[in-house]
mmCIF file of C-alpha atoms and ligand atoms in Angstrom:
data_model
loop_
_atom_site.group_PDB
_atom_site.id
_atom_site.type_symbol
_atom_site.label_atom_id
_atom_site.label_comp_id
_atom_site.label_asym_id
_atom_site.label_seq_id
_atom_site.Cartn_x
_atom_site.Cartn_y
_atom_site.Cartn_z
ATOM 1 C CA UNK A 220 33.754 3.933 30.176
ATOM 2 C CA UNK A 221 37.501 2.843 30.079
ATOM 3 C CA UNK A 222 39.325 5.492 27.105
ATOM 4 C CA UNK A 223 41.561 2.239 26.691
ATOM 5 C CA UNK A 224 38.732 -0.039 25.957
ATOM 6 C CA UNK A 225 37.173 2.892 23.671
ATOM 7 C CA UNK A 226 40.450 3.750 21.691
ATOM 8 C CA UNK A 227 40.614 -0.139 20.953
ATOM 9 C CA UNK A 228 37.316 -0.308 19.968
ATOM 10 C CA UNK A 229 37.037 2.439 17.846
ATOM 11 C CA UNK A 230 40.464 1.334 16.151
ATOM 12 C CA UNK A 231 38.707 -1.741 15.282
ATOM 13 C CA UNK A 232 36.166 -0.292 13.801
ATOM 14 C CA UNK A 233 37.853 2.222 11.508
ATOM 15 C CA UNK A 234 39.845 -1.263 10.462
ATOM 16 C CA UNK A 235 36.846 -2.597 9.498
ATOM 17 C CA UNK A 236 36.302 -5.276 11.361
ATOM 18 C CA UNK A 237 33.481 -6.867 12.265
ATOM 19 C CA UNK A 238 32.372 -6.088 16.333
ATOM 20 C CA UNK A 239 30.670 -9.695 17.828
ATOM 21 C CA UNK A 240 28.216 -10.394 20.859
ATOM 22 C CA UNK A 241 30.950 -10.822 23.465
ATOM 23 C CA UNK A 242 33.147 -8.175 22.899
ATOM 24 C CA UNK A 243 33.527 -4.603 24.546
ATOM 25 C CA UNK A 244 31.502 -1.937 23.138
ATOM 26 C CA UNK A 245 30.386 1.412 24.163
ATOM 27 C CA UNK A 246 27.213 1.296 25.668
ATOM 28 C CA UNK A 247 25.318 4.055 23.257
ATOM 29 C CA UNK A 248 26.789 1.606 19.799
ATOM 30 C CA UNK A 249 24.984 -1.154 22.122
ATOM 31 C CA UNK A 250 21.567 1.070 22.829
ATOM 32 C CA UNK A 251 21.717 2.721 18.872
ATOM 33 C CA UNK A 252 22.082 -0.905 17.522
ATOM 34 C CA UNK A 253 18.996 -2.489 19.511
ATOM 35 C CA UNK A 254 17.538 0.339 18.555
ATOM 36 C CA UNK A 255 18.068 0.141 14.910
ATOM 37 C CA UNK A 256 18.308 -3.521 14.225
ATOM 38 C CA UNK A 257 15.059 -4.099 16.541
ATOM 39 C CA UNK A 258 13.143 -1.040 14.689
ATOM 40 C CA UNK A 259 14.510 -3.214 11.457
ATOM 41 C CA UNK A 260 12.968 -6.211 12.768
ATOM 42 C CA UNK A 261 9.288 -4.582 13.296
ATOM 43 C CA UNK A 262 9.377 -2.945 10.072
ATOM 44 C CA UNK A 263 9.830 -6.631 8.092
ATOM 45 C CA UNK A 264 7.089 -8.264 10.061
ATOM 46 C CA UNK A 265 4.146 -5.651 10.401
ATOM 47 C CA UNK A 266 4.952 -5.428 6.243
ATOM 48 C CA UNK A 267 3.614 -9.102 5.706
ATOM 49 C CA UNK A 268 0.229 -7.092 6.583
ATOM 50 C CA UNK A 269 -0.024 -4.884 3.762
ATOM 51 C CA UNK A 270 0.690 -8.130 1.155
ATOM 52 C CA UNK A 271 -0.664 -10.977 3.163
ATOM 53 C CA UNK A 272 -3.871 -8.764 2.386
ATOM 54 C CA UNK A 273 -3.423 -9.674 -0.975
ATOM 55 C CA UNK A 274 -3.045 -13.267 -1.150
ATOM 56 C CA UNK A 275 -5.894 -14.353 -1.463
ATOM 57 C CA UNK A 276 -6.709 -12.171 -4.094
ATOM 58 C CA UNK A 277 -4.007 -12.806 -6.774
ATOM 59 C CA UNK A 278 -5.224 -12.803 -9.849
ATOM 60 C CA UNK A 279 -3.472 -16.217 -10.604
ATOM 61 C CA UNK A 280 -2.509 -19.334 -8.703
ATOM 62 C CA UNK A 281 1.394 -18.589 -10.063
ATOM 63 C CA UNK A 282 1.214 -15.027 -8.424
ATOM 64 C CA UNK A 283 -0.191 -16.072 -5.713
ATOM 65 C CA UNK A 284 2.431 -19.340 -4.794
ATOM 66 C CA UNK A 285 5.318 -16.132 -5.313
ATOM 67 C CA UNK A 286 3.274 -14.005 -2.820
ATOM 68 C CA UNK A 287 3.012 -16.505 -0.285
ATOM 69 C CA UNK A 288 6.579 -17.449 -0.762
ATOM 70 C CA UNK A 289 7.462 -13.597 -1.187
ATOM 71 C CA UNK A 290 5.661 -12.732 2.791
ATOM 72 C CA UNK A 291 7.464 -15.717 4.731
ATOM 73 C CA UNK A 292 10.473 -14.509 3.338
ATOM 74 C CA UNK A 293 9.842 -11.402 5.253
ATOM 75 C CA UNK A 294 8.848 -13.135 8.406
ATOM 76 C CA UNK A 295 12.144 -15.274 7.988
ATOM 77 C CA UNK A 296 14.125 -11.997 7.841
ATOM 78 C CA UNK A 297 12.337 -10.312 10.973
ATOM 79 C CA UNK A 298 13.314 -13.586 12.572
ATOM 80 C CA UNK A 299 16.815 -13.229 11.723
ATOM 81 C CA UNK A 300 16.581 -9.945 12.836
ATOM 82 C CA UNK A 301 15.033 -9.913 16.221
ATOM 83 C CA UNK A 302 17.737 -12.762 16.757
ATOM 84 C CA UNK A 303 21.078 -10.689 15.870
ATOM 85 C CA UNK A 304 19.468 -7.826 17.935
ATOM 86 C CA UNK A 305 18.903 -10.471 20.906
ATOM 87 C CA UNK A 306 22.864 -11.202 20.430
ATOM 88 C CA UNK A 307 22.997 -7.763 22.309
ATOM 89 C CA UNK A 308 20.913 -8.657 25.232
ATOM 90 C CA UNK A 309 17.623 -7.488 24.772
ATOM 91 C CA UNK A 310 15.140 -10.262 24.780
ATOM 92 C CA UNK A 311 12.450 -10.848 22.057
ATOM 93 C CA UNK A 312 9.353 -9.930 24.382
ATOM 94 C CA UNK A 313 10.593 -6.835 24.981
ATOM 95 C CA UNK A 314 11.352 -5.908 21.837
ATOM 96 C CA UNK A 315 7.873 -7.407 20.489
ATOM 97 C CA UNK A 316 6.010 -5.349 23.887
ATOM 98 C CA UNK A 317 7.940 -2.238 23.061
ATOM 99 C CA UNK A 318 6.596 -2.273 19.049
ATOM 100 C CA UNK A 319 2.836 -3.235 20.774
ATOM 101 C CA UNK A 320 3.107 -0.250 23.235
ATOM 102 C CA UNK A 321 4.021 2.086 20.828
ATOM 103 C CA UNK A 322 7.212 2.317 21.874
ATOM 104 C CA UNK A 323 9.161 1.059 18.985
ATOM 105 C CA UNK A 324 9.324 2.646 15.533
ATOM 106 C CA UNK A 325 8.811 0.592 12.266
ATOM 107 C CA UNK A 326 8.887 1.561 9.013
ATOM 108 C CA UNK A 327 6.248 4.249 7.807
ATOM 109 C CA UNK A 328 5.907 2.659 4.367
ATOM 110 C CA UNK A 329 3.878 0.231 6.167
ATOM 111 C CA UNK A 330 1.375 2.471 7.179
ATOM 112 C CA UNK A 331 -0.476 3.053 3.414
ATOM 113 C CA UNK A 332 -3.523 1.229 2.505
ATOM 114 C CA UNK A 333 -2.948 -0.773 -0.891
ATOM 115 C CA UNK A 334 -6.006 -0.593 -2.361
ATOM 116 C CA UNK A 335 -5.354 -2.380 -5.831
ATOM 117 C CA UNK A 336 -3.467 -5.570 -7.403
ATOM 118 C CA UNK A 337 -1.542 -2.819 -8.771
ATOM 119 C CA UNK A 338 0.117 -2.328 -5.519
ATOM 120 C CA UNK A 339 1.656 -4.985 -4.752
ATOM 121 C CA UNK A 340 3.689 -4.964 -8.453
ATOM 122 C CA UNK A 341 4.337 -1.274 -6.345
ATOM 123 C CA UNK A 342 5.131 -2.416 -3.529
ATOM 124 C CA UNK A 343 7.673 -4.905 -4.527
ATOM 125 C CA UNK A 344 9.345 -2.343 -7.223
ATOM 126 C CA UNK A 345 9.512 0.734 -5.171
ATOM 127 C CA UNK A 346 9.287 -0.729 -1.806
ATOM 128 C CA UNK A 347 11.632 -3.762 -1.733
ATOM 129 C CA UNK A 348 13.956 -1.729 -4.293
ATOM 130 C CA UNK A 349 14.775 0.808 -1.527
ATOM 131 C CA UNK A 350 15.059 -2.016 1.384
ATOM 132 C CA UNK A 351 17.627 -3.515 -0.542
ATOM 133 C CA UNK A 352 19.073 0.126 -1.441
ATOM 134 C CA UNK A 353 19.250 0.666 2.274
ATOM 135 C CA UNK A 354 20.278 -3.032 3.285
ATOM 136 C CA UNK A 355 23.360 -3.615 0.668
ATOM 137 C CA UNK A 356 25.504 -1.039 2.353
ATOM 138 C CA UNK A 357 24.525 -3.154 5.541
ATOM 139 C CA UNK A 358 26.394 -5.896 4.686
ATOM 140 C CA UNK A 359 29.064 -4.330 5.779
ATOM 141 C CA UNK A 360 27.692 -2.429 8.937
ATOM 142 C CA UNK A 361 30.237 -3.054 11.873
ATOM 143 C CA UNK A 362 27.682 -5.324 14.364
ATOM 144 C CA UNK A 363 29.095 -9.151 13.011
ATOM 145 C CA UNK A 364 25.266 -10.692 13.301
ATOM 146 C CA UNK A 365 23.446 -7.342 11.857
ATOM 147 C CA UNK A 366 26.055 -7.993 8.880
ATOM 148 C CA UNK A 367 25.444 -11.724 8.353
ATOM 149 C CA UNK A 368 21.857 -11.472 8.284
ATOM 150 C CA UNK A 369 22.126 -8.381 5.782
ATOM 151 C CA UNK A 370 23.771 -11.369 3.158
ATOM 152 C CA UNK A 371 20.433 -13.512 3.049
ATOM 153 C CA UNK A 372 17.939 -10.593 3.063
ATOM 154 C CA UNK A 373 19.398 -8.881 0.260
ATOM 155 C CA UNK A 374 19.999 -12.238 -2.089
ATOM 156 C CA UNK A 375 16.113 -12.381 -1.215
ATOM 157 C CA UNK A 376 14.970 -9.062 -1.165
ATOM 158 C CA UNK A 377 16.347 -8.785 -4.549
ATOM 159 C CA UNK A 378 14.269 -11.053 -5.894
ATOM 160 C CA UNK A 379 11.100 -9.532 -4.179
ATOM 161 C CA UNK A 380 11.971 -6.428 -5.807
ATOM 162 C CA UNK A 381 12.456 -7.872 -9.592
ATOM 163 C CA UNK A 382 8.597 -9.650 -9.022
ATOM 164 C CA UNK A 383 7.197 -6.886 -8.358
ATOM 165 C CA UNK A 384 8.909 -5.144 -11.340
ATOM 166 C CA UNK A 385 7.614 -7.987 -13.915
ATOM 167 C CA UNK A 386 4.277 -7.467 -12.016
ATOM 168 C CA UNK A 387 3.972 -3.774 -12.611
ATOM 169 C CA UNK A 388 5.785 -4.485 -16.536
ATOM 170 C CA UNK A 389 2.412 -6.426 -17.351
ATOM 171 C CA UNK A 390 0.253 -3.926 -16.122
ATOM 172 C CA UNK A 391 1.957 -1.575 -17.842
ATOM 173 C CA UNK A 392 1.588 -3.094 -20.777
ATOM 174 C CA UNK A 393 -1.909 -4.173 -20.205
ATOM 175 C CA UNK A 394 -5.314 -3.232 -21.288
ATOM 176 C CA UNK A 395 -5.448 0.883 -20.619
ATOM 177 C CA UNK A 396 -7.342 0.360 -17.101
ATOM 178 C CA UNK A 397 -4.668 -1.899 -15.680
ATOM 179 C CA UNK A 398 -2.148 0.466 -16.990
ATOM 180 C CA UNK A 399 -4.052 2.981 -15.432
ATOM 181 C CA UNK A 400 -4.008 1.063 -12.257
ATOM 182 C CA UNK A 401 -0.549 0.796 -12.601
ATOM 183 C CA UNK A 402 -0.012 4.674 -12.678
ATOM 184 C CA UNK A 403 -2.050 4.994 -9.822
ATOM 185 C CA UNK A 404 -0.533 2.485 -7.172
ATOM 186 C CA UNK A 405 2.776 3.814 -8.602
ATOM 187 C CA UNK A 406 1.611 7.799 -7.794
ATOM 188 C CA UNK A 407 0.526 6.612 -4.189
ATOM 189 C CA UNK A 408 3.837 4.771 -3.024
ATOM 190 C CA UNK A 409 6.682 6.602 -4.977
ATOM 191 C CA UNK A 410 6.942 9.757 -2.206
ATOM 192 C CA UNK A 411 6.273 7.507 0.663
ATOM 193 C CA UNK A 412 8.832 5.008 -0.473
ATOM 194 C CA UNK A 413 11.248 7.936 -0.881
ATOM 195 C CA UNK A 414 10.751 8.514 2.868
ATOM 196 C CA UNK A 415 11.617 5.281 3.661
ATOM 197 C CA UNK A 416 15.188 6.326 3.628
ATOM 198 C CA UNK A 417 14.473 8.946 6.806
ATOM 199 C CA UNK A 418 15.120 12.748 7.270
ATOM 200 C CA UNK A 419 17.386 14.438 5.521
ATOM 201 C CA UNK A 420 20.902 14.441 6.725
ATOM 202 C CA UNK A 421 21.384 17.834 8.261
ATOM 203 C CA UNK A 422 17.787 16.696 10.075
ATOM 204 C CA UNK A 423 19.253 13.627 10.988
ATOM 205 C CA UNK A 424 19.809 13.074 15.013
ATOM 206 C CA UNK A 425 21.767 9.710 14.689
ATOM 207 C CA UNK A 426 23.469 9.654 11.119
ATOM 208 C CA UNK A 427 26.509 11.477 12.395
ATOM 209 C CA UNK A 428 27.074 9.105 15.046
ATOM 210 C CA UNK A 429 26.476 5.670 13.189
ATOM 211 C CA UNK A 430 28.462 6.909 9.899
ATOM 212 C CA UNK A 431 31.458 7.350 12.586
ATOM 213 C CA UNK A 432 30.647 3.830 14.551
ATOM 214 C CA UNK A 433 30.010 2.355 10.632
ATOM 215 C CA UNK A 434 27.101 1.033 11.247
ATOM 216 C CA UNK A 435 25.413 3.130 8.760
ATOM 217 C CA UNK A 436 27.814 2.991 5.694
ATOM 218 C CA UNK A 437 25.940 5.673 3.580
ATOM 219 C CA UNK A 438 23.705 8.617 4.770
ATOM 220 C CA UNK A 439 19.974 8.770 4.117
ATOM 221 C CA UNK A 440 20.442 11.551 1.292
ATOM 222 C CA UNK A 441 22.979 9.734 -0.580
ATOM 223 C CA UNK A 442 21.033 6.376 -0.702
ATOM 224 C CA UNK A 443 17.234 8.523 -1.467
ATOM 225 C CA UNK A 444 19.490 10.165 -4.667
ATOM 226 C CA UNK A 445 20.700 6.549 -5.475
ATOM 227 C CA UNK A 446 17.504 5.443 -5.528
ATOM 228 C CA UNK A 447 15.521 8.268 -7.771
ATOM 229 C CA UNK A 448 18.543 7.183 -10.162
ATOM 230 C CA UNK A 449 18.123 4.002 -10.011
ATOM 231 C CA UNK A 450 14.105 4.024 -10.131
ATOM 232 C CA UNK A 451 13.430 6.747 -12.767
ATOM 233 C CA UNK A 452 14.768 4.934 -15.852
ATOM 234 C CA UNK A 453 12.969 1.744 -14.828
ATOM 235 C CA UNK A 454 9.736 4.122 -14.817
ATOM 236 C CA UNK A 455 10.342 5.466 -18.207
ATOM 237 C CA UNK A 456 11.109 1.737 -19.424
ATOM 238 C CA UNK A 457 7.410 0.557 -18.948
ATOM 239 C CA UNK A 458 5.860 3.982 -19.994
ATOM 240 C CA UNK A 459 5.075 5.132 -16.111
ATOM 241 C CA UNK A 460 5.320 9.220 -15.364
ATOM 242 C CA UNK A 461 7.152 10.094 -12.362
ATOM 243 C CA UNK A 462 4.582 11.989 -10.227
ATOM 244 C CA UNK A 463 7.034 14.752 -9.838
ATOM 245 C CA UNK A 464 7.122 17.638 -11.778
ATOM 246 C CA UNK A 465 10.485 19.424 -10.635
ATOM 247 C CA UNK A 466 11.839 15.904 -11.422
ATOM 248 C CA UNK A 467 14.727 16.683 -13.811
ATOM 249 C CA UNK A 468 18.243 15.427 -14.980
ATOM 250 C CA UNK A 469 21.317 17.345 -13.367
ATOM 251 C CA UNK A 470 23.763 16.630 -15.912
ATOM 252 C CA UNK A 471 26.739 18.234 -13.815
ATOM 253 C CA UNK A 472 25.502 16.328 -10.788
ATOM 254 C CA UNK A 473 25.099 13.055 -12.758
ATOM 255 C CA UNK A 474 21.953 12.596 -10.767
ATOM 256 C CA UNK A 475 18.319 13.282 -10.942
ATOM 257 C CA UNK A 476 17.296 16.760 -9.216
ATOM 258 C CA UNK A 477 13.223 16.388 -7.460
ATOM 259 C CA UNK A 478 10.691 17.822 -5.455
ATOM 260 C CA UNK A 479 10.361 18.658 -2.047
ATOM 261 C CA UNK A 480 9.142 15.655 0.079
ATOM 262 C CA UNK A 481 6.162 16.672 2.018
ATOM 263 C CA UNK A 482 8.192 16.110 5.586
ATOM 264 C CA UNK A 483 5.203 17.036 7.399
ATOM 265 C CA UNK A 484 3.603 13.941 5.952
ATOM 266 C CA UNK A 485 6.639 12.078 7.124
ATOM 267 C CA UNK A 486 6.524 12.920 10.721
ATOM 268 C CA UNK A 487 2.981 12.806 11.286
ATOM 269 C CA UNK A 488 3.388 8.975 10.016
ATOM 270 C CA UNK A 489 6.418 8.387 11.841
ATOM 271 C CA UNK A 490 4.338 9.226 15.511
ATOM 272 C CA UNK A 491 1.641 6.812 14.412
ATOM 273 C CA UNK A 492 -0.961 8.765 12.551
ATOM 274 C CA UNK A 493 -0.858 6.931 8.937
ATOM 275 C CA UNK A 494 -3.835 6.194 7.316
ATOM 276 C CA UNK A 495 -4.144 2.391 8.962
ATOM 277 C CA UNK A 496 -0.954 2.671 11.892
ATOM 278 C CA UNK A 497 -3.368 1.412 14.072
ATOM 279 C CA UNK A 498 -5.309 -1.167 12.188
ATOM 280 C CA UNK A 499 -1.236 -2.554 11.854
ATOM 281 C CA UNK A 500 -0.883 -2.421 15.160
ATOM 282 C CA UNK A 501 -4.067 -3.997 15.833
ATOM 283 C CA UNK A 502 -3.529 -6.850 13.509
ATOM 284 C CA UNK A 503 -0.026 -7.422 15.347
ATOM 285 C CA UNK A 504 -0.995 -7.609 18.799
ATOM 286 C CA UNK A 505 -4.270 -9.838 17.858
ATOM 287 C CA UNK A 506 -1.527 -12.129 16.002
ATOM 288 C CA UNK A 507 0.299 -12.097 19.219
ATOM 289 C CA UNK A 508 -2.348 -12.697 21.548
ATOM 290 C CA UNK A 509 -4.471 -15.166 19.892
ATOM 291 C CA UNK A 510 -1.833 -17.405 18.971
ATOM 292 C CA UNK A 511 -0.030 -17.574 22.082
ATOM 293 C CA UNK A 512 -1.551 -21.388 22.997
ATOM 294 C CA UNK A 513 1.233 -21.743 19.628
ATOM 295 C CA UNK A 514 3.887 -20.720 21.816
ATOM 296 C CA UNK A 515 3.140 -22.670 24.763
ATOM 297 C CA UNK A 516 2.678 -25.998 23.276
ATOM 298 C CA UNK A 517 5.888 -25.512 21.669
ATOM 299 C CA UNK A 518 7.464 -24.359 24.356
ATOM 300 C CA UNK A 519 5.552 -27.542 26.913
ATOM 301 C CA UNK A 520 6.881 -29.892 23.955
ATOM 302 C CA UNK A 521 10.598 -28.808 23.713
ATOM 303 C CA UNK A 522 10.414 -28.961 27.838
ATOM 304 C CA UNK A 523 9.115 -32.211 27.493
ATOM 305 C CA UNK A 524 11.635 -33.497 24.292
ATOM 306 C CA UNK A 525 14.366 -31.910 27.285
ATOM 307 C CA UNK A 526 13.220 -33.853 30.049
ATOM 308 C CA UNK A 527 13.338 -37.182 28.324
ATOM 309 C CA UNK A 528 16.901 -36.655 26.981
ATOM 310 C CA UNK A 529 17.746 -35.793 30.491
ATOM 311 C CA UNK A 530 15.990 -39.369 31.999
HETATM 312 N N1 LIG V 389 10.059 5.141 9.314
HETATM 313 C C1 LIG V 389 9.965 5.228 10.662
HETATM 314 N N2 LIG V 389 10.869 5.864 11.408
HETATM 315 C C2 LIG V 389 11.917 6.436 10.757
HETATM 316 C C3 LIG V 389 12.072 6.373 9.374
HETATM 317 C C4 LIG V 389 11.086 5.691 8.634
HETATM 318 N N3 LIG V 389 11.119 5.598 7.306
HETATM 319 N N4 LIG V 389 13.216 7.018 9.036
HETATM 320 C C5 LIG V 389 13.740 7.472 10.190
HETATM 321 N N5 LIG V 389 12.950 7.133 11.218
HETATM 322 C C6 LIG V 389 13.141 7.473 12.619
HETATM 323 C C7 LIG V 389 14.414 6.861 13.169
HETATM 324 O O1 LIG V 389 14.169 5.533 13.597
HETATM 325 C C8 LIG V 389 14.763 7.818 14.275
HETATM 326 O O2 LIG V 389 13.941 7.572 15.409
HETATM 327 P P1 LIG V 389 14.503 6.869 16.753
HETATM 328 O O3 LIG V 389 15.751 7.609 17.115
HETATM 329 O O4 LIG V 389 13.404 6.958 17.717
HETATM 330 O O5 LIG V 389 14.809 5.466 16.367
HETATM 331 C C9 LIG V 389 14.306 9.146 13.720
HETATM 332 O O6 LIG V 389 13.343 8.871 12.729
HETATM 333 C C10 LIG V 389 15.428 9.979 13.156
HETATM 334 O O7 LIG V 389 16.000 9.348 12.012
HETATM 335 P P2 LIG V 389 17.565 9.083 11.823
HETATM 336 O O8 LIG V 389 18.342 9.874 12.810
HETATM 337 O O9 LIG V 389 17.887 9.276 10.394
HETATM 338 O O10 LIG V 389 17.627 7.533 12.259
HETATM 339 P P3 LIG V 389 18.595 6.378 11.771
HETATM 340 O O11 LIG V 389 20.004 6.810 11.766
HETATM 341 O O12 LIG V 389 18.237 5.167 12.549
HETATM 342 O O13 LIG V 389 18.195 6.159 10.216
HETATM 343 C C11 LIG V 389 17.088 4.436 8.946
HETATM 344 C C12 LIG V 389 16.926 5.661 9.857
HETATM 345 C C13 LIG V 389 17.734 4.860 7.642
HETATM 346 C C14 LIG V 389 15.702 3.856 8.673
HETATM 347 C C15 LIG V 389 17.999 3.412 9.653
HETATM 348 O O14 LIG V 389 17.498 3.115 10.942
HETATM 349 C C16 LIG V 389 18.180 2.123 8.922
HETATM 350 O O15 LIG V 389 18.941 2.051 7.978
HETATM 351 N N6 LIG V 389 17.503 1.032 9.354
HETATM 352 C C17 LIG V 389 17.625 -0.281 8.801
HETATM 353 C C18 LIG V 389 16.734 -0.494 7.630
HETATM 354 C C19 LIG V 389 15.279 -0.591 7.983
HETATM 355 O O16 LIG V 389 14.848 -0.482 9.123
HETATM 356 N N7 LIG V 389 14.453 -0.824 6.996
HETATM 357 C C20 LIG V 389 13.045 -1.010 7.265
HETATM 358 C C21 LIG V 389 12.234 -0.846 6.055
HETATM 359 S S1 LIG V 389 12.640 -1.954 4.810
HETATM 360 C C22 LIG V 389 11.809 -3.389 5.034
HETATM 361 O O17 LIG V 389 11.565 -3.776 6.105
HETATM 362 C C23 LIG V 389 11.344 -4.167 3.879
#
């Protein structure tokens, strides 16, 4: 790689400005980007699966019209996603083959079961409230098209995460099963949503690298802390317990000090052994395959919409 091309590059990026499709960039920003922003792109649309489980089981035709609303959104962001990740010249099928072979990471958050109603008031608390945790910084990330489509996932994701709040307030304030349902769904995603965030830093292969290239603008530590901070007060506020018992106030720190997370957990999730990875996986590639005559006959009518114009 030309130094000259690399010194002006990286000067750009330390002067915060935004890198776009056609301009010169280091081929390992190009490969960690795809990477990143295609991983980003799995994760939003195999987590319509654990929701879109739930729609037809809302408990009220209100909850469920937000629900229904609440999953396109997500398929709307993986869409911008796969798109700004396209901008660096991978195509969509390969992406889309590489998360059906296995290849491709998503999320493990979307690998739990949710069992109850309760969950998805969980889900959209805990879940959504770290996406957006993780995606504000984002908005400023150095990739031009990753940044732009943080804007619109965020003004949305924000408003997943404050329905799923008011869903697990009522519970909480419900009749003492649903409150105990509450407690339950809340136990059984709090640790896995604080993995979300990834390894710890000093465990961290590419933080180092995309702190310097600013495409991460905060580390996977600092935005977990933010989040217990953030999170624990909003527990207390409907009566929940934290299911953490080393979970205490660091007044010097200004933060929350907690438990270890179970890292072993973590990994074993992250190579696809979650309780229902492959029932995801399953679901995705039967999506894929079995609507493909969907594809076509869009694709045969925009060839044939083409071929008139051009007549
Ligand atoms: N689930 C699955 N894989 C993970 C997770 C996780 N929660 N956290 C880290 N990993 C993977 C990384 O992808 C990386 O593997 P890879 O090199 O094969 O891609 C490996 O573990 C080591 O982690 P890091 O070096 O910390 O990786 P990175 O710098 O990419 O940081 C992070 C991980 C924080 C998830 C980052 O990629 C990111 O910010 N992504 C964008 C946000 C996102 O994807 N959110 C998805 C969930 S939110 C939602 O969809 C609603």
């Amino acid at each position: 790689e030309d130094p000259a091309l690399l010194e002006a590059f990286e000067a750009r990026v330390a002067a915060d400005e935004f890198i776009e499709p056609k301009d010169w960039m280091p081929e390992a920003y190009r490969r960690t980007l795809t990477r990143q922003i295609s991983q980003h792109a799995h994760s939003e649309i195999v987590g319509m699966l654990p929701e879109g489980n739930w729609i037809t089981r809302a408990p009220s035709l209100r909850r469920k019209a937000i629900l229904l609303a609440k999953v396109q959104d997500e398929a709307g962001h993986g869409l911008y996603l796969y798109c700004a990740a396209e901008t660096l010249g991978t195509s969509r099928e390969e992406m889309i083959e590489a998360l059906h072979s296995g290849k491709a990471k998503y999320s493990t958050i979307f690998n739990y079961p949710t069992l109850t109603w309760a969950d998805i008031g969980a889900i959209g608390w805990l879940v959504d409230g770290a996406a957006i945790m993780n995606q504000v910084p984002l908005q400023r990330t150095s990739y031009g098209p990753y940044a732009r489509a943080m804007v619109r996932v965020c003004k949305e994701e924000s408003f997943h995460q404050r329905q799923g709040y008011e869903i697990s307030m009522q519970l909480a304030r419900g009749t003492a099963e649903q409150k105990r349902m509450m407690q339950d769904a809340f136990n059984r995603w709090w640790w896995p949503s604080l993995m979300m965030f990834g390894p710890p830093d000093d465990n961290s292969p590419n933080t180092a690298q995309s702190m310097r290239w600013r495409i991460k603008r905060e580390t996977n530590d600092e935005l977990r802390q933010k989040f217990v901070d953030i999170t624990v007060p909003q527990a207390e506020f409907i009566g929940l317990t934290v299911p953490d018992p080393d979970l205490k106030w660091n007044e010097e720190k200004g933060g929350y000090d907690f438990g270890t997370i179970d890292w072993e957990e973590f990994y074993s999730v992250v190579k696809g052994e979650g309780p229902v990875a492959r029932e995801r996986i399953t679901a995705r590639r039967d999506a894929w395959e079995k609507n493909a005559w969907v594809r076509e006959a869009a694709q045969a009518h925009e060839a044939k919409k083409q071929a008139r114009k051009a007549a």
